[in-house]
Amino acid sequence: MDNRILKPAPWPLRPARVIPSALAPNAHVPRSQPITAQTSPPRTRPAAAAALRLRPPVPRALAYCIALAWCGLPLAAQAQAAAPSAWDEPLTLRKSPALQETIPESVRTQLPVFVTGDRISGQTDLNATIEGNAELRRGDTVIRADRLDYNVPEDLAKARGNVRINRAGNSYEGSALDLRVDAFEGFFTDARYRLLATQAHGEANRVDFIDRDRALVHSATYTTCQRDNEASWSPAWVLRADKIRIDNEEEVGTAEGAVLEFQGVPVLPIPYITFPLSDKRKSGLLPPTIGLDSRDGLDYTQPYYWNIAPNRDATLRAALMSKRGANLGGEFRYLEPTYQGEINADVMPSDRLRDRERWGITAKHQGVIDSSIGGLGLNLNLNRVSDDNYWRDFGRASEPLRQRLLPNDAMLSWGSGDFSAQVRTLKWQTLQDVTSPIVPPYDRMPQLSWRYTPSALPGGLDASVELDTTRFEAARALTGQPNADRSYALAQISRPFLSPGGFVTPKLQLHTTHYQFDSALSNGSRSASRTLPTFSVDSGLVFERDASFFGRSFLQTLEPRAFYTYTPFSDQSRLPVYDTAANDFNFATVYTENAYGGNDRIADNNLLTLGVTTRLLDPDTGAENVRFGVAQRLRFSDQDVTLPGMAPVSERLSDVLVGAGINWTQKWAFDSLVQYNPKTQRSIRSTLSARYSPGNYRTVSAAYRFQRGTSEQIDIGWQWPLNDLWGDKGQDLGAGRGQGGGRWYSVARLNYSMQDRKLVDTVVGLEYDSCCWIGRVVLERLQNSTSTSNTRLLFQIEFVGFSRLSLGASPLETFRQHVPRYQYLRDQVSAPSRFSNYD
């Protein structure tokens, strides 16, 4: 926090005098210095005798001289009107170490004690009694009361009548207080308290201050509902406990013998619970999850969070399903400077649904270690389950385990300067379904690759060399192909010619491949080789001009582009396909040399791609407000190299790609891509999407996706306050704070198949924000196969600043995964400064 104050004078403007009478309403009592009293009546005015300071830091005569000089200099400067003076300059601000969020321990013991009041009396180095508007201040602690007795040797303050404490923003009020100020040890009777970080408050018969960070509250209440002006006000929810322990150092509260009341009705007895006093992580039981469905029956899940270290944590969970049995699981996460990862595992010893043991595990690791030979990296992505039906039976499993293709990937990499290499193993677990079998992808057992990319070639040349050898393995009965060892080498060299108005980049590639099969091909051969060159030229121009549309100024560009590529024909029809598929036809792939991704097919090309793009850019920020583009391929000869089962490409003109994107304002966004066949005069594929987001918690998105002969879908999602329908626009409190109490929000995502005339995926929910509690209800229906879907009804109530109780899975997780640009009504925000509640 950057707090700035005016530079203070180095010494008081006048010497302080101790006035033990009603004429001394202010006093400054350092613990390390005695109280000095004067019995003679003061000769100054009462207002001038207001400051009471113990042992002035300089002799009185010197202080008078400094004060006179300080006050007289401005007058002398004003008298010399002709001469410029520094006093005419504006005041400047500087950073001050006085306003620190946390006072260092070494400084705290040296802080003085200031006391003020209507009447002050006392004895030197012994005590002071302040009556009427009494106040004691030391560092970040302020005590106010009708009467205050301060014992200097014991550092003990006793306050009576309308007592109020402010300790670093946390405030307490009551009738009587005994407190050792520096140690912050003591007790408060008939107290009311308010915590700064969560704005939680409550009442108690007694508060015991253990130290500066810990307190014990007896017969206490706890709530984050804020009091209004009505005399009949009562909190919507409140926790009543025999004891509440407040630990501001760990930022954790602990309640014993508690009952949670909602709308005046006890809803949950809680013998023992811990809850956060900030967004800081803490160990303890998390809210349980209760679900009910036809597959699991009654499902009760109790998680426990273990905050092992700032960079490591674990979540343990135990679940009991009335129709299936018990399930145990956990998640472990770690984050180090050079590596990170997580492990998630579940086991069900005996699942009555399948009458067998069920388990699933997923693990991820990413890391790089510097060494004398270069950087060493290790990446792991492991996913395994016990059986083929796991994805169907465990809808709440982690996302990777809800798929039917589970990768198990391990890669060790090395890099140094222009060289890099890697060793990789990839093994798939394919979960088969008799009604919808899957041809499994090939395992890589292993893959070895090496790459050389020189960074400083003469003449502006760019070049690279890549070597790779891979062992491909899969079940031949399902793939219909032999397994093989495939090795290839790819060398390329290019020379970019760049200028502010355009570019030309000629490139030459040489691709050579060798296969060694474990069984003979159709022609009886057990090996095959292929070597092909590829030549390409990529070129473009960039024109700019100032333009104005609809009253706005833009920088408009016109960017024509031409890309030519040539690869001679080589018969590849007998070669199996291990890692190759056709590239999607879009603006990213239309300017590439090969129509296929992978290394089993290299398309014979003799084609020219022409395209043009125009943009409207903001002249101040460079942001792209509008983009239009069109591209088409002109083929000079047939493409005879295809994937198995595909026909050669003989059309001289490809489909036309037309794309547009509009971001006219931050509220509106539009994007589209159309693949149009000029011969049939019909679109082959179309994607149109639009978004309207006028502010926080207000967003609507819509998309239309069309693939001729395959699918046609409409996708709509939104988050919007329902109160807008009757004119209640709410308050702009910022992201993560909602828009005020008593507001309803609609949240939904609908995916409709026009071809099947039915909803494919549906998420429809309501949220109600009542300031201190939020209610959520969600209906979720998600398609998990071509013929089956899973439907769930989810409930959740969130007691803001305390906990969440859910029936079924968390609606927040559903909203986050399926609703575009969804915003939490209560997001984690930075802790407030103690100066936001400063006395």
PDB file of N, CA, C and O in Angstrom, residues 434-470:
ATOM      1  N   VAL A 434     -19.217 -52.308 -26.721  1.00  0.00           N
ATOM      2  CA  VAL A 434     -19.635 -53.221 -27.790  1.00  0.00           C
ATOM      3  C   VAL A 434     -20.577 -52.546 -28.774  1.00  0.00           C
ATOM      4  O   VAL A 434     -20.633 -52.903 -29.950  1.00  0.00           O
ATOM      5  N   THR A 435     -21.314 -51.535 -28.311  1.00  0.00           N
ATOM      6  CA  THR A 435     -22.236 -50.842 -29.213  1.00  0.00           C
ATOM      7  C   THR A 435     -21.544 -49.775 -30.042  1.00  0.00           C
ATOM      8  O   THR A 435     -22.098 -49.312 -31.036  1.00  0.00           O
ATOM      9  N   SER A 436     -20.344 -49.355 -29.621  1.00  0.00           N
ATOM     10  CA  SER A 436     -19.619 -48.308 -30.337  1.00  0.00           C
ATOM     11  C   SER A 436     -18.125 -48.547 -30.188  1.00  0.00           C
ATOM     12  O   SER A 436     -17.448 -47.848 -29.428  1.00  0.00           O
ATOM     13  N   PRO A 437     -17.572 -49.537 -30.894  1.00  0.00           N
ATOM     14  CA  PRO A 437     -16.141 -49.838 -30.745  1.00  0.00           C
ATOM     15  C   PRO A 437     -15.263 -48.738 -31.321  1.00  0.00           C
ATOM     16  O   PRO A 437     -15.661 -47.988 -32.211  1.00  0.00           O
ATOM     17  N   ILE A 438     -14.056 -48.639 -30.791  1.00  0.00           N
ATOM     18  CA  ILE A 438     -13.079 -47.635 -31.206  1.00  0.00           C
ATOM     19  C   ILE A 438     -11.839 -48.346 -31.745  1.00  0.00           C
ATOM     20  O   ILE A 438     -11.348 -49.300 -31.128  1.00  0.00           O
ATOM     21  N   VAL A 439     -11.352 -47.891 -32.894  1.00  0.00           N
ATOM     22  CA  VAL A 439     -10.068 -48.366 -33.381  1.00  0.00           C
ATOM     23  C   VAL A 439      -8.988 -47.646 -32.572  1.00  0.00           C
ATOM     24  O   VAL A 439      -8.889 -46.422 -32.625  1.00  0.00           O
ATOM     25  N   PRO A 440      -8.193 -48.372 -31.796  1.00  0.00           N
ATOM     26  CA  PRO A 440      -7.250 -47.697 -30.890  1.00  0.00           C
ATOM     27  C   PRO A 440      -6.138 -47.001 -31.657  1.00  0.00           C
ATOM     28  O   PRO A 440      -5.694 -47.477 -32.714  1.00  0.00           O
ATOM     29  N   PRO A 441      -5.668 -45.871 -31.162  1.00  0.00           N
ATOM     30  CA  PRO A 441      -4.494 -45.236 -31.765  1.00  0.00           C
ATOM     31  C   PRO A 441      -3.241 -46.048 -31.453  1.00  0.00           C
ATOM     32  O   PRO A 441      -3.227 -46.898 -30.565  1.00  0.00           O
ATOM     33  N   TYR A 442      -2.174 -45.752 -32.181  1.00  0.00           N
ATOM     34  CA  TYR A 442      -0.939 -46.503 -32.020  1.00  0.00           C
ATOM     35  C   TYR A 442      -0.143 -46.000 -30.816  1.00  0.00           C
ATOM     36  O   TYR A 442      -0.043 -44.790 -30.567  1.00  0.00           O
ATOM     37  N   ASP A 443       0.405 -46.964 -30.081  1.00  0.00           N
ATOM     38  CA  ASP A 443       1.344 -46.631 -29.018  1.00  0.00           C
ATOM     39  C   ASP A 443       2.699 -46.313 -29.624  1.00  0.00           C
ATOM     40  O   ASP A 443       3.067 -46.825 -30.690  1.00  0.00           O
ATOM     41  N   ARG A 444       3.446 -45.452 -28.938  1.00  0.00           N
ATOM     42  CA  ARG A 444       4.822 -45.126 -29.340  1.00  0.00           C
ATOM     43  C   ARG A 444       5.749 -45.713 -28.278  1.00  0.00           C
ATOM     44  O   ARG A 444       5.876 -45.151 -27.195  1.00  0.00           O
ATOM     45  N   MET A 445       6.393 -46.837 -28.603  1.00  0.00           N
ATOM     46  CA  MET A 445       7.158 -47.578 -27.609  1.00  0.00           C
ATOM     47  C   MET A 445       8.549 -47.941 -28.112  1.00  0.00           C
ATOM     48  O   MET A 445       8.785 -49.092 -28.498  1.00  0.00           O
ATOM     49  N   PRO A 446       9.501 -47.001 -28.078  1.00  0.00           N
ATOM     50  CA  PRO A 446       9.398 -45.581 -27.731  1.00  0.00           C
ATOM     51  C   PRO A 446       9.491 -44.727 -28.988  1.00  0.00           C
ATOM     52  O   PRO A 446       9.452 -45.217 -30.112  1.00  0.00           O
ATOM     53  N   GLN A 447       9.699 -43.412 -28.766  1.00  0.00           N
ATOM     54  CA  GLN A 447       9.972 -42.442 -29.828  1.00  0.00           C
ATOM     55  C   GLN A 447      11.228 -41.662 -29.454  1.00  0.00           C
ATOM     56  O   GLN A 447      11.319 -41.113 -28.359  1.00  0.00           O
ATOM     57  N   LEU A 448      12.174 -41.630 -30.379  1.00  0.00           N
ATOM     58  CA  LEU A 448      13.421 -40.881 -30.180  1.00  0.00           C
ATOM     59  C   LEU A 448      13.492 -39.804 -31.247  1.00  0.00           C
ATOM     60  O   LEU A 448      13.307 -40.086 -32.439  1.00  0.00           O
ATOM     61  N   SER A 449      13.763 -38.573 -30.857  1.00  0.00           N
ATOM     62  CA  SER A 449      13.835 -37.476 -31.828  1.00  0.00           C
ATOM     63  C   SER A 449      14.976 -36.543 -31.456  1.00  0.00           C
ATOM     64  O   SER A 449      15.355 -36.421 -30.284  1.00  0.00           O
ATOM     65  N   TRP A 450      15.509 -35.884 -32.492  1.00  0.00           N
ATOM     66  CA  TRP A 450      16.618 -34.939 -32.341  1.00  0.00           C
ATOM     67  C   TRP A 450      16.396 -33.801 -33.326  1.00  0.00           C
ATOM     68  O   TRP A 450      15.936 -34.017 -34.449  1.00  0.00           O
ATOM     69  N   ARG A 451      16.712 -32.570 -32.899  1.00  0.00           N
ATOM     70  CA  ARG A 451      16.463 -31.403 -33.743  1.00  0.00           C
ATOM     71  C   ARG A 451      17.628 -30.426 -33.622  1.00  0.00           C
ATOM     72  O   ARG A 451      18.134 -30.187 -32.520  1.00  0.00           O
ATOM     73  N   TYR A 452      18.006 -29.889 -34.766  1.00  0.00           N
ATOM     74  CA  TYR A 452      19.072 -28.882 -34.819  1.00  0.00           C
ATOM     75  C   TYR A 452      18.525 -27.666 -35.555  1.00  0.00           C
ATOM     76  O   TYR A 452      18.072 -27.754 -36.699  1.00  0.00           O
ATOM     77  N   THR A 453      18.537 -26.510 -34.875  1.00  0.00           N
ATOM     78  CA  THR A 453      18.032 -25.261 -35.444  1.00  0.00           C
ATOM     79  C   THR A 453      19.086 -24.191 -35.252  1.00  0.00           C
ATOM     80  O   THR A 453      19.105 -23.500 -34.217  1.00  0.00           O
ATOM     81  N   PRO A 454      19.988 -24.034 -36.191  1.00  0.00           N
ATOM     82  CA  PRO A 454      21.039 -23.016 -36.037  1.00  0.00           C
ATOM     83  C   PRO A 454      20.436 -21.620 -36.025  1.00  0.00           C
ATOM     84  O   PRO A 454      19.542 -21.294 -36.814  1.00  0.00           O
ATOM     85  N   SER A 455      20.899 -20.794 -35.105  1.00  0.00           N
ATOM     86  CA  SER A 455      20.318 -19.464 -34.923  1.00  0.00           C
ATOM     87  C   SER A 455      21.106 -18.360 -35.609  1.00  0.00           C
ATOM     88  O   SER A 455      20.629 -17.222 -35.668  1.00  0.00           O
ATOM     89  N   ALA A 456      22.270 -18.654 -36.114  1.00  0.00           N
ATOM     90  CA  ALA A 456      23.100 -17.590 -36.705  1.00  0.00           C
ATOM     91  C   ALA A 456      23.734 -18.101 -37.995  1.00  0.00           C
ATOM     92  O   ALA A 456      24.945 -18.338 -38.062  1.00  0.00           O
ATOM     93  N   LEU A 457      22.906 -18.264 -39.022  1.00  0.00           N
ATOM     94  CA  LEU A 457      23.427 -18.661 -40.325  1.00  0.00           C
ATOM     95  C   LEU A 457      23.752 -17.421 -41.154  1.00  0.00           C
ATOM     96  O   LEU A 457      23.080 -16.389 -41.024  1.00  0.00           O
ATOM     97  N   PRO A 458      24.732 -17.495 -42.012  1.00  0.00           N
ATOM     98  CA  PRO A 458      25.083 -16.323 -42.832  1.00  0.00           C
ATOM     99  C   PRO A 458      24.030 -16.069 -43.901  1.00  0.00           C
ATOM    100  O   PRO A 458      23.265 -16.959 -44.292  1.00  0.00           O
ATOM    101  N   GLY A 459      24.001 -14.829 -44.384  1.00  0.00           N
ATOM    102  CA  GLY A 459      23.119 -14.472 -45.486  1.00  0.00           C
ATOM    103  C   GLY A 459      21.655 -14.409 -45.130  1.00  0.00           C
ATOM    104  O   GLY A 459      20.793 -14.416 -46.024  1.00  0.00           O
ATOM    105  N   GLY A 460      21.319 -14.354 -43.839  1.00  0.00           N
ATOM    106  CA  GLY A 460      19.918 -14.279 -43.440  1.00  0.00           C
ATOM    107  C   GLY A 460      19.151 -15.567 -43.620  1.00  0.00           C
ATOM    108  O   GLY A 460      17.905 -15.558 -43.667  1.00  0.00           O
ATOM    109  N   LEU A 461      19.821 -16.719 -43.698  1.00  0.00           N
ATOM    110  CA  LEU A 461      19.166 -18.002 -43.920  1.00  0.00           C
ATOM    111  C   LEU A 461      18.596 -18.558 -42.617  1.00  0.00           C
ATOM    112  O   LEU A 461      19.151 -18.354 -41.526  1.00  0.00           O
ATOM    113  N   ASP A 462      17.479 -19.263 -42.744  1.00  0.00           N
ATOM    114  CA  ASP A 462      16.892 -20.045 -41.657  1.00  0.00           C
ATOM    115  C   ASP A 462      16.914 -21.504 -42.074  1.00  0.00           C
ATOM    116  O   ASP A 462      16.556 -21.830 -43.223  1.00  0.00           O
ATOM    117  N   ALA A 463      17.311 -22.376 -41.159  1.00  0.00           N
ATOM    118  CA  ALA A 463      17.388 -23.788 -41.493  1.00  0.00           C
ATOM    119  C   ALA A 463      17.129 -24.619 -40.251  1.00  0.00           C
ATOM    120  O   ALA A 463      17.235 -24.147 -39.109  1.00  0.00           O
ATOM    121  N   SER A 464      16.762 -25.885 -40.457  1.00  0.00           N
ATOM    122  CA  SER A 464      16.572 -26.829 -39.370  1.00  0.00           C
ATOM    123  C   SER A 464      16.696 -28.235 -39.903  1.00  0.00           C
ATOM    124  O   SER A 464      16.455 -28.501 -41.090  1.00  0.00           O
ATOM    125  N   VAL A 465      17.096 -29.146 -39.016  1.00  0.00           N
ATOM    126  CA  VAL A 465      17.191 -30.571 -39.329  1.00  0.00           C
ATOM    127  C   VAL A 465      16.523 -31.330 -38.194  1.00  0.00           C
ATOM    128  O   VAL A 465      16.803 -31.075 -37.010  1.00  0.00           O
ATOM    129  N   GLU A 466      15.627 -32.271 -38.551  1.00  0.00           N
ATOM    130  CA  GLU A 466      14.890 -33.045 -37.558  1.00  0.00           C
ATOM    131  C   GLU A 466      15.014 -34.523 -37.889  1.00  0.00           C
ATOM    132  O   GLU A 466      14.768 -34.943 -39.026  1.00  0.00           O
ATOM    133  N   LEU A 467      15.406 -35.321 -36.883  1.00  0.00           N
ATOM    134  CA  LEU A 467      15.507 -36.769 -37.021  1.00  0.00           C
ATOM    135  C   LEU A 467      14.578 -37.426 -36.018  1.00  0.00           C
ATOM    136  O   LEU A 467      14.464 -36.964 -34.868  1.00  0.00           O
ATOM    137  N   ASP A 468      13.906 -38.512 -36.440  1.00  0.00           N
ATOM    138  CA  ASP A 468      12.939 -39.166 -35.563  1.00  0.00           C
ATOM    139  C   ASP A 468      12.872 -40.651 -35.895  1.00  0.00           C
ATOM    140  O   ASP A 468      12.875 -41.031 -37.078  1.00  0.00           O
ATOM    141  N   THR A 469      12.815 -41.477 -34.865  1.00  0.00           N
ATOM    142  CA  THR A 469      12.553 -42.901 -35.048  1.00  0.00           C
ATOM    143  C   THR A 469      11.570 -43.345 -33.979  1.00  0.00           C
ATOM    144  O   THR A 469      11.734 -43.011 -32.793  1.00  0.00           O
ATOM    145  N   THR A 470      10.531 -44.077 -34.410  1.00  0.00           N
ATOM    146  CA  THR A 470       9.430 -44.430 -33.513  1.00  0.00           C
ATOM    147  C   THR A 470       9.009 -45.871 -33.753  1.00  0.00           C
ATOM    148  O   THR A 470       8.929 -46.327 -34.910  1.00  0.00           O
TER     149      THR A 470
END
